[in-house]
Coordinates of C-alpha atoms in Angstrom, one line a residue:
M1 CA -40.7 65.1 -5.9
T2 CA -39.3 68.1 -4.0
R3 CA -38.9 68.8 -0.4
A4 CA -38.1 72.3 1.0
A5 CA -37.3 73.4 -2.6
A6 CA -34.7 70.6 -3.0
T7 CA -35.3 67.9 -5.6
I8 CA -35.4 64.5 -4.0
L9 CA -36.6 62.4 -7.0
D10 CA -36.7 63.6 -10.6
D11 CA -38.7 62.1 -13.5
V12 CA -38.9 58.7 -11.8
S13 CA -40.9 55.9 -13.5
L14 CA -41.2 52.5 -11.9
T15 CA -43.5 49.6 -12.8
V16 CA -44.0 46.8 -10.2
A17 CA -45.5 43.7 -11.7
P18 CA -46.8 40.6 -10.0
G19 CA -43.8 38.4 -9.1
D20 CA -41.3 41.2 -9.2
R21 CA -38.7 41.3 -6.4
I22 CA -37.0 44.6 -6.6
G23 CA -34.2 45.8 -4.4
L24 CA -34.2 49.6 -4.1
V25 CA -30.7 50.9 -3.4
G26 CA -28.8 54.1 -3.0
P27 CA -26.9 56.1 -0.4
N28 CA -28.6 57.3 2.8
G29 CA -30.7 60.4 2.2
V30 CA -31.1 59.8 -1.5
G31 CA -34.9 59.3 -1.3
K32 CA -35.5 55.5 -1.0
S33 CA -38.0 55.8 1.9
T34 CA -39.6 58.8 0.1
L35 CA -40.1 56.8 -3.0
L36 CA -41.7 53.9 -1.0
A37 CA -44.0 56.3 0.8
T38 CA -45.0 58.0 -2.5
I39 CA -45.8 54.6 -4.1
A40 CA -47.9 53.8 -1.0
G41 CA -49.8 57.0 -1.4
Q42 CA -48.6 58.4 1.9
M43 CA -46.9 61.3 0.0
L44 CA -48.0 63.1 -3.1
P45 CA -45.5 63.6 -5.9
T46 CA -45.0 67.2 -7.1
T47 CA -45.7 66.0 -10.6
G48 CA -46.7 62.6 -12.0
V49 CA -49.2 60.0 -10.9
I50 CA -49.3 56.6 -9.1
Q51 CA -51.5 54.1 -11.0
L52 CA -52.9 50.8 -9.7
Q53 CA -53.7 47.8 -11.9
S54 CA -57.3 47.7 -10.7
P55 CA -59.5 49.4 -8.2
T56 CA -59.2 46.5 -5.8
S57 CA -55.4 46.4 -5.9
T58 CA -53.7 47.2 -2.6
I59 CA -50.3 48.4 -1.7
G60 CA -48.8 47.6 1.7
F61 CA -46.0 49.8 3.2
L62 CA -44.1 48.6 6.3
P63 CA -41.7 51.5 7.3
Q64 CA -38.5 50.8 9.1
E65 CA -39.7 52.4 12.3
P66 CA -43.3 51.1 13.1
D67 CA -45.5 53.6 14.7
L68 CA -46.6 51.8 17.9
R69 CA -49.7 53.4 19.4
A70 CA -50.3 53.6 23.1
A71 CA -53.8 52.1 23.3
E72 CA -53.2 49.5 20.5
T73 CA -53.0 45.8 21.2
L74 CA -50.6 43.6 19.3
A75 CA -53.6 42.1 17.4
G76 CA -54.7 45.6 16.5
H77 CA -51.2 46.6 15.5
L78 CA -50.9 43.7 13.1
A79 CA -54.4 44.3 11.6
R80 CA -53.4 48.0 11.0
R81 CA -50.0 47.3 9.5
T82 CA -51.4 44.6 7.1
G83 CA -54.3 46.8 6.0
V84 CA -56.9 44.4 7.3
Q85 CA -58.2 47.0 9.8
A86 CA -58.7 49.6 7.1
A87 CA -60.4 47.1 4.9
D88 CA -62.6 46.0 7.7
D89 CA -63.6 49.6 8.4
A90 CA -64.4 50.1 4.7
L91 CA -66.5 47.0 4.6
T92 CA -68.5 48.0 7.6
A93 CA -69.2 51.4 6.1
A94 CA -70.1 49.9 2.8
T95 CA -72.4 47.4 4.5
D96 CA -74.2 50.2 6.3
A97 CA -74.6 52.1 3.0
L98 CA -76.4 49.1 1.4
T99 CA -79.6 50.4 3.0
A100 CA -79.7 53.1 0.4
G101 CA -80.4 50.3 -2.2
T102 CA -78.5 52.1 -5.0
D103 CA -76.3 50.5 -7.6
E104 CA -73.5 52.7 -6.4
A105 CA -73.8 51.4 -2.9
A106 CA -73.8 47.8 -4.1
A107 CA -70.7 48.3 -6.2
R108 CA -69.0 49.9 -3.3
Y109 CA -69.9 46.9 -1.1
D110 CA -68.6 44.4 -3.7
Q111 CA -65.3 46.2 -4.0
A112 CA -64.9 46.6 -0.2
L113 CA -65.7 42.9 0.3
Q114 CA -63.3 41.8 -2.4
T115 CA -60.5 43.9 -0.9
W116 CA -61.2 42.5 2.6
M117 CA -61.1 39.0 1.3
D118 CA -57.9 39.5 -0.8
L119 CA -56.1 40.9 2.3
G120 CA -57.1 37.8 4.3
G121 CA -59.6 39.4 6.6
A122 CA -61.8 36.3 6.8
D123 CA -59.3 34.2 8.7
F124 CA -57.0 37.0 10.0
A125 CA -57.4 36.2 13.7
A126 CA -56.6 32.5 13.2
R127 CA -53.6 33.3 11.0
S128 CA -52.3 35.9 13.4
A129 CA -52.3 33.4 16.3
Q130 CA -50.6 30.8 14.2
V131 CA -47.9 33.1 12.8
C132 CA -47.2 34.7 16.2
G133 CA -46.9 31.2 17.7
D134 CA -44.5 30.1 15.0
L135 CA -42.4 33.2 15.8
G136 CA -42.3 32.5 19.6
L137 CA -44.8 35.2 20.5
P138 CA -47.3 33.7 23.0
A139 CA -51.0 33.8 22.0
G140 CA -51.7 35.9 25.1
L141 CA -49.6 38.8 23.7
L142 CA -52.1 39.5 21.0
D143 CA -54.3 41.1 23.6
E144 CA -51.5 43.0 25.2
R145 CA -50.4 46.6 24.3
A146 CA -47.9 46.6 21.5
V147 CA -45.8 49.4 23.1
A148 CA -45.1 47.0 26.1
L149 CA -43.3 44.5 23.9
S150 CA -39.6 43.9 24.5
G151 CA -37.1 44.7 21.8
G152 CA -36.9 41.1 20.6
Q153 CA -40.7 40.8 20.7
A154 CA -41.1 44.0 18.7
A155 CA -38.8 42.7 16.0
R156 CA -40.8 39.4 15.8
A157 CA -44.0 41.4 15.7
S158 CA -42.7 43.4 12.7
L159 CA -41.8 40.1 11.0
A160 CA -45.3 38.8 11.8
A161 CA -46.9 41.8 10.0
I162 CA -44.9 41.0 6.9
L163 CA -45.7 37.3 6.9
L164 CA -49.4 38.1 7.4
S165 CA -49.5 40.7 4.5
R166 CA -51.4 39.8 1.4
H167 CA -51.1 43.1 -0.6
D168 CA -50.7 43.1 -4.3
V169 CA -47.6 45.1 -3.9
L170 CA -45.6 45.0 -0.7
L171 CA -43.1 47.8 0.2
L172 CA -40.5 46.9 2.9
D173 CA -38.2 49.5 4.3
E174 CA -35.2 47.8 6.1
P175 CA -37.2 44.7 7.1
T176 CA -34.1 42.9 8.3
N177 CA -33.3 45.4 11.1
D178 CA -33.1 43.6 14.5
L179 CA -34.1 40.2 13.1
D180 CA -32.2 37.2 14.4
L181 CA -31.0 34.4 12.0
D182 CA -34.2 32.5 12.3
G183 CA -36.2 35.6 11.5
L184 CA -34.0 36.3 8.5
A185 CA -34.5 32.8 7.2
R186 CA -38.3 33.1 7.6
L187 CA -38.3 36.4 5.9
E188 CA -36.2 35.2 3.0
R189 CA -38.4 32.1 2.5
F190 CA -41.6 34.2 2.5
V191 CA -40.5 36.8 0.0
S192 CA -38.7 34.3 -2.2
H193 CA -41.1 31.4 -2.4
E194 CA -44.4 32.0 -0.6
R195 CA -45.3 35.5 -1.8
R196 CA -46.8 36.0 -5.3
G197 CA -47.4 39.7 -5.5
G198 CA -44.9 42.4 -6.3
L199 CA -42.2 43.4 -3.8
V200 CA -40.0 46.4 -3.5
V201 CA -37.5 46.2 -0.6
V202 CA -34.9 48.6 0.9
S203 CA -32.2 46.8 2.8
H204 CA -28.6 47.2 3.9
D205 CA -28.3 43.4 4.4
R206 CA -26.2 42.4 1.4
A207 CA -26.7 38.7 1.9
F208 CA -30.5 39.2 2.1
L209 CA -30.4 41.2 -1.2
E210 CA -28.3 38.5 -2.9
R211 CA -30.8 35.8 -1.9
V212 CA -34.1 37.4 -2.6
V213 CA -34.1 40.2 -5.2
T214 CA -34.2 39.5 -9.0
E215 CA -33.9 43.1 -10.0
V216 CA -32.2 46.2 -8.6
V217 CA -33.4 49.8 -8.9
E218 CA -30.7 52.4 -8.0
I219 CA -31.5 56.0 -7.1
D220 CA -28.6 58.2 -8.3
A221 CA -27.6 60.8 -5.7
H222 CA -26.5 63.3 -8.4
T223 CA -29.3 63.1 -11.0
H224 CA -32.1 62.0 -8.5
R225 CA -33.2 59.5 -11.2
V226 CA -33.5 55.8 -11.2
T227 CA -31.8 53.0 -13.2
R228 CA -33.1 49.5 -13.3
F229 CA -30.8 46.5 -13.4
G230 CA -31.8 42.9 -14.1
G231 CA -30.1 39.8 -12.9
G232 CA -30.1 40.2 -9.1
Y233 CA -28.0 42.0 -6.6
Q234 CA -24.6 40.5 -7.5
A235 CA -25.2 41.2 -11.2
F236 CA -26.1 44.8 -10.3
L237 CA -22.8 45.2 -8.4
E238 CA -20.8 43.9 -11.4
Q239 CA -22.7 46.0 -13.9
R240 CA -22.5 49.1 -11.9
E241 CA -18.7 48.7 -11.5
T242 CA -18.4 48.1 -15.2
D243 CA -20.4 51.2 -16.0
R244 CA -18.4 53.3 -13.5
R245 CA -15.1 52.0 -15.0
H246 CA -16.3 52.9 -18.5
A247 CA -17.4 56.3 -17.4
R248 CA -14.0 57.0 -15.8
E249 CA -12.3 55.7 -19.0
R250 CA -14.4 57.9 -21.2
Y251 CA -13.7 61.0 -19.1
A252 CA -10.0 60.2 -19.0
S253 CA -9.9 59.7 -22.8
A254 CA -11.8 62.9 -23.4
R255 CA -9.5 64.9 -21.1
S256 CA -6.4 63.4 -22.8
E257 CA -7.7 64.2 -26.3
R258 CA -8.7 67.8 -25.3
A259 CA -5.3 68.3 -23.6
A260 CA -3.5 67.1 -26.7
L261 CA -5.4 69.4 -29.0
T262 CA -4.9 72.3 -26.6
D263 CA -1.2 71.6 -26.5
R264 CA -1.1 71.5 -30.3
V265 CA -2.8 74.9 -30.5
H266 CA -0.3 76.3 -28.0
K267 CA 2.6 75.0 -30.1
Q268 CA 1.1 76.1 -33.4
R269 CA 0.6 79.6 -32.1
Q270 CA 4.2 79.6 -30.7
W271 CA 5.5 78.5 -34.1
S272 CA 3.5 81.1 -35.9
E273 CA 4.7 83.9 -33.6
N274 CA 8.3 82.7 -33.9
A275 CA 8.1 82.5 -37.7
T276 CA 6.6 85.9 -38.0
S277 CA 9.2 87.4 -35.7
H278 CA 12.0 85.7 -37.7
E279 CA 10.7 86.9 -41.0
R280 CA 10.3 90.4 -39.7
H281 CA 14.0 90.6 -38.6
K282 CA 15.2 88.8 -41.7
A283 CA 13.5 91.2 -44.1
T284 CA 16.0 93.4 -46.0
D285 CA 14.4 94.3 -49.3
N286 CA 11.0 95.0 -50.8
D287 CA 10.8 92.0 -53.1
K288 CA 7.0 91.4 -53.6
F289 CA 7.5 87.7 -54.1
I290 CA 9.4 87.2 -50.8
G291 CA 6.7 89.3 -49.0
R292 CA 4.0 87.2 -50.5
R293 CA 5.7 84.0 -49.4
R294 CA 6.1 85.4 -45.9
A295 CA 2.4 86.2 -45.7
E296 CA 1.4 82.8 -47.0
R297 CA 3.5 81.1 -44.3
T298 CA 1.9 83.2 -41.7
E299 CA -1.6 82.5 -42.9
K300 CA -0.8 78.8 -43.1
Q301 CA 0.2 78.7 -39.5
A302 CA -3.0 80.7 -38.5
S303 CA -5.1 78.2 -40.5
K304 CA -3.6 75.3 -38.6
V305 CA -4.5 77.1 -35.3
R306 CA -8.1 77.7 -36.5
S307 CA -8.4 74.1 -37.5
S308 CA -7.2 72.8 -34.1
L309 CA -9.5 75.2 -32.3
K310 CA -12.5 73.9 -34.4
A311 CA -11.4 70.3 -33.5
I312 CA -11.6 71.3 -29.8
E313 CA -15.1 72.8 -30.3
R314 CA -16.3 69.6 -32.0
L315 CA -15.3 67.4 -29.0
D316 CA -18.2 66.0 -27.1
T317 CA -18.5 67.3 -23.5
V318 CA -17.9 64.4 -21.2
E319 CA -18.9 65.2 -17.6
K320 CA -16.6 64.1 -14.8
P321 CA -18.2 61.0 -13.1
F322 CA -20.0 62.1 -10.0
E323 CA -18.2 61.1 -6.8
G324 CA -20.8 61.1 -4.0
W325 CA -20.1 61.6 -0.3
E326 CA -18.4 58.7 1.4
L327 CA -18.0 57.9 5.1
D328 CA -14.4 58.1 6.2
L329 CA -14.4 56.5 9.6
Q330 CA -11.2 56.5 11.6
L331 CA -11.4 54.9 15.1
A332 CA -8.4 55.6 17.3
A333 CA -7.9 53.7 20.6
S334 CA -7.1 55.9 23.6
G335 CA -4.5 53.5 25.0
R336 CA -4.3 50.1 26.6
S337 CA -6.6 49.2 29.4
G338 CA -5.8 46.6 32.1
D339 CA -5.8 42.9 31.3
I340 CA -9.5 42.5 32.5
V341 CA -11.9 44.8 30.7
A342 CA -15.1 43.5 32.3
R343 CA -16.2 40.5 34.3
L344 CA -19.4 39.0 35.6
D345 CA -19.5 36.3 38.3
D346 CA -22.8 34.3 38.7
A347 CA -24.6 37.5 37.6
V348 CA -28.4 37.5 37.6
L349 CA -30.4 40.4 36.2
R350 CA -34.2 40.6 36.0
R351 CA -36.1 42.8 33.7
G352 CA -39.9 42.3 33.9
T353 CA -40.6 38.7 33.1
F354 CA -37.1 38.1 31.6
T355 CA -34.2 36.8 33.7
L356 CA -30.6 36.9 32.5
G357 CA -28.2 34.4 34.1
P358 CA -26.7 33.3 36.2
V359 CA -23.8 34.2 33.9
T360 CA -20.1 34.1 34.4
V361 CA -18.0 35.7 31.7
E362 CA -14.8 37.6 31.4
V363 CA -13.7 40.1 28.6
G364 CA -9.9 40.5 28.3
W365 CA -7.9 43.4 26.7
G366 CA -7.9 43.4 22.9
E367 CA -10.4 40.6 22.5
R368 CA -12.8 40.9 19.6
I369 CA -16.0 39.2 20.8
A370 CA -19.2 38.6 18.9
I371 CA -22.3 38.1 21.1
A372 CA -24.8 35.9 19.3
G373 CA -28.3 34.5 20.0
P374 CA -31.9 34.7 19.0
N375 CA -34.0 37.8 19.6
G376 CA -35.0 38.0 23.2
S377 CA -32.1 36.0 24.5
G378 CA -30.6 38.9 26.4
K379 CA -27.7 40.0 24.2
T380 CA -28.3 43.7 24.9
T381 CA -29.0 43.1 28.6
L382 CA -25.7 41.2 28.8
L383 CA -23.9 44.2 27.4
G384 CA -25.6 46.5 29.9
A385 CA -24.5 44.1 32.7
L386 CA -20.9 43.9 31.5
L387 CA -20.6 47.7 31.2
G388 CA -22.1 48.1 34.7
R389 CA -24.9 50.1 33.3
L390 CA -27.6 47.8 34.6
P391 CA -27.7 46.8 38.3
L392 CA -27.5 43.1 39.1
D393 CA -30.0 41.2 41.2
A394 CA -27.4 38.7 42.2
G395 CA -23.7 38.1 41.6
T396 CA -20.9 40.6 41.0
S397 CA -19.6 42.7 38.1
R398 CA -16.3 44.4 37.6
T399 CA -15.1 46.9 35.0
G400 CA -11.4 47.7 34.6
P401 CA -10.4 51.1 36.0
S402 CA -8.7 52.3 32.8
V403 CA -11.4 51.1 30.4
V404 CA -12.9 53.9 28.3
V405 CA -16.1 52.7 26.6
G406 CA -17.4 53.9 23.3
E407 CA -20.9 52.6 22.7
L408 CA -23.3 52.6 19.7
D409 CA -26.5 51.3 21.3
Q410 CA -29.3 49.7 19.4
A411 CA -31.7 52.5 20.0
R412 CA -29.2 55.3 19.4
T413 CA -30.3 56.9 22.7
H414 CA -27.5 59.5 22.6
L415 CA -29.5 61.3 19.9
V416 CA -33.1 61.7 21.0
G417 CA -35.3 64.6 22.2
E418 CA -35.8 68.1 21.0
A419 CA -32.3 69.5 21.5
P420 CA -30.6 70.4 18.3
L421 CA -28.3 67.8 16.9
V422 CA -25.2 69.9 17.4
D423 CA -26.0 70.5 21.0
A424 CA -26.6 66.8 21.7
F425 CA -23.4 66.0 19.8
I426 CA -21.4 68.5 21.9
A427 CA -22.9 67.1 25.1
S428 CA -21.7 63.6 24.1
T429 CA -18.2 64.6 22.9
S430 CA -17.3 67.9 24.7
L431 CA -16.1 69.3 21.4
V432 CA -16.3 73.0 20.7
L433 CA -19.0 74.2 18.3
S434 CA -16.7 74.6 15.3
D435 CA -15.1 71.2 15.7
A436 CA -18.5 69.6 16.3
R437 CA -19.9 71.1 13.1
S438 CA -16.8 70.1 11.1
L439 CA -16.9 66.5 12.3
L440 CA -20.6 66.1 11.7
A441 CA -20.1 67.4 8.1
K442 CA -17.6 64.6 7.5
F443 CA -20.4 62.2 8.3
G444 CA -22.8 63.8 5.8
L445 CA -24.6 65.9 8.4
G446 CA -24.3 69.5 7.2
A447 CA -25.9 72.8 8.0
D448 CA -29.4 71.6 7.3
H449 CA -29.0 68.8 9.9
V450 CA -27.2 70.4 12.9
A451 CA -30.0 72.7 13.9
R452 CA -32.7 70.1 13.7
P453 CA -33.9 68.3 16.8
A454 CA -31.8 65.2 17.3
G455 CA -34.9 63.1 17.6
S456 CA -36.2 64.2 14.2
L457 CA -33.2 62.7 12.3
S458 CA -33.8 59.7 10.2
P459 CA -32.5 56.3 11.5
G460 CA -29.6 56.4 9.1
E461 CA -28.7 60.0 10.1
R462 CA -28.8 59.0 13.8
T463 CA -26.5 56.1 13.1
R464 CA -24.0 58.2 11.3
A465 CA -24.1 60.8 14.1
G466 CA -23.5 57.9 16.6
L467 CA -20.4 56.8 14.6
A468 CA -19.2 60.4 14.6
I469 CA -19.5 60.4 18.4
L470 CA -17.3 57.2 18.5
M471 CA -14.7 58.9 16.2
A472 CA -14.7 62.0 18.5
R473 CA -14.2 60.0 21.6
H474 CA -10.9 58.3 22.3
T475 CA -11.9 55.0 23.7
N476 CA -10.3 51.6 24.1
C477 CA -13.4 49.4 24.3
L478 CA -15.9 49.6 21.4
V479 CA -19.4 48.3 22.1
L480 CA -21.6 48.0 19.0
D481 CA -25.1 46.8 19.1
E482 CA -26.5 46.3 15.6
P483 CA -24.2 49.0 14.2
T484 CA -25.2 48.4 10.5
N485 CA -28.9 49.1 11.1
H486 CA -30.0 51.9 8.8
L487 CA -26.5 52.4 7.2
D488 CA -26.1 52.2 3.4
V489 CA -23.8 49.6 1.9
A490 CA -20.9 52.0 1.3
A491 CA -21.0 53.2 4.9
I492 CA -21.1 49.5 6.1
E493 CA -18.0 48.8 4.1
Q494 CA -16.2 51.8 5.7
L495 CA -17.3 50.5 9.1
E496 CA -15.8 47.1 8.3
A497 CA -12.5 48.7 7.2
A498 CA -12.4 50.8 10.4
L499 CA -13.1 47.7 12.6
A500 CA -10.4 45.8 10.8
R501 CA -7.9 48.5 11.9
W502 CA -9.2 48.8 15.4
E503 CA -6.6 47.8 18.0
G504 CA -8.7 47.9 21.2
T505 CA -11.4 45.6 22.7
L506 CA -14.5 45.0 20.6
L507 CA -17.9 43.7 21.7
L508 CA -20.2 43.3 18.7
V509 CA -23.9 42.3 18.5
T510 CA -25.0 41.9 14.9
H511 CA -27.2 39.8 12.6
D512 CA -25.4 41.2 9.5
R513 CA -23.9 38.1 8.1
R514 CA -21.5 39.9 5.8
L515 CA -20.2 42.0 8.7
T516 CA -19.4 38.9 10.8
E517 CA -17.5 37.5 7.9
Q518 CA -15.5 40.7 7.4
V519 CA -14.7 41.5 11.1
A520 CA -12.2 39.0 12.4
V521 CA -13.7 38.1 15.8
D522 CA -11.7 35.7 17.9
R523 CA -14.4 34.6 20.2
T524 CA -18.2 34.2 20.2
I525 CA -20.5 34.3 23.2
T526 CA -23.8 32.6 22.5
M527 CA -27.0 33.3 24.5
G528 CA -29.9 30.9 24.6
T529 CA -33.6 31.7 24.7
N530 CA -33.7 31.2 28.5
G531 CA -31.3 34.0 29.2
R532 CA -28.4 31.6 29.9
L533 CA -25.0 31.5 28.3
V534 CA -25.0 28.4 26.1
G535 CA -21.7 28.8 24.4
D536 CA -18.3 30.6 24.7
S537 CA -15.9 29.5 22.0
L538 CA -12.9 30.7 20.2
S539 CA -13.2 31.3 16.5
D540 CA -11.5 29.1 14.0

């Protein structure tokens, strides 16, 4: 598979059997989404083929960014994402073709009917209503436009599409993004126990991978090939580290052996030159025996040199283990703010049918606060109210005068539109062009990224650019709303390390269970489903 003359995937073979639960891993940009789209038939490989077990087998692909269509209802959206709509259209066309009365038309109808039945078309409406109800989506929303859903509702709608899917092979690209803990539990239960077909999943959620996958396929950023590991995600991590350690040891051993032989050759040549020079100055007669002895000693030394050189030639070439790009995130606080960073008093904020509050909460200097709660409880709205970005309908808000906020919002709105990435980055950071390019490059965004429209970047690329903005700005209050969405595991670990060193105020919204374990928050604000604050407690 190539793109713009660059190799994305090379000689990749992958079999997905019924019951397989495969985790597809690799750094951002390595081609995970490309491989899923190729398996799904949405992209054609440059060479090679995609084969299905039978003509009625189906593959479902749920990308990380669902394409909501303006005129599409939630019911229509679910039918399209689960393949039921396409199967229904195919069945209708096959039914109309039956009037021809041919064997070919009858076979086409039988196949279309079987596919429609296998995908659950017969009871899809009833199942949709039940699943949506279980997820807290009112039945009336099924007839509403999907684009009008709130962020929390959209996350639950994406989960509903997964739970309703009955494909033989299901491909999930970052399905845990934006899911709350209840949604994560439902997703884990579905893919681990309720689903019988094959599954290939891309996810940055390490806890999710540990719980659900039984095999791991890693795409190598250097060779563009895949390696399959059995035994689950933790076994993969251990085996990969063992393999990397052995590779480093082999390379170090080969270097040491080559260096020793090279040093031997150097010494042997030095000895030969010294002996020749000594014999030349020592020579005082024309005795043939002495001359022959001198020649023999010279030839013996030369033979040793040749033997050592041949030993070097026989050494196997051991390539240096490939060290891929790694995020190096350094977050520097701009200085201490006042004792009160932000405060809300009896704040009420209405957005459509949702009401936040009344809420009274205060954020003090240096506090590390996690904001928790189910999807739709108002966590992002609370952040907007605390930062003074959203006007209140009642109550008061206050932000400290020396507070400098650095924010990574859930939608990554700093990086949208048609403006080139480097221009959007400069507008957000006030850096000069050369410094902007240099910093973006440190985040894996090089010459082929900076001229592209910011809105065309992949979700992972936008997230890395957002982190680069935080690094460029000297802030003293970090506000991170689902910061690990779309990051690979190595980048998440770098983010964890940077947050551990952070000395300013931190407001964190995340459903990444490993991140909450690694970041030492000292206080948790918990929102309820009614937009009210239901808990504000110090961490143990």
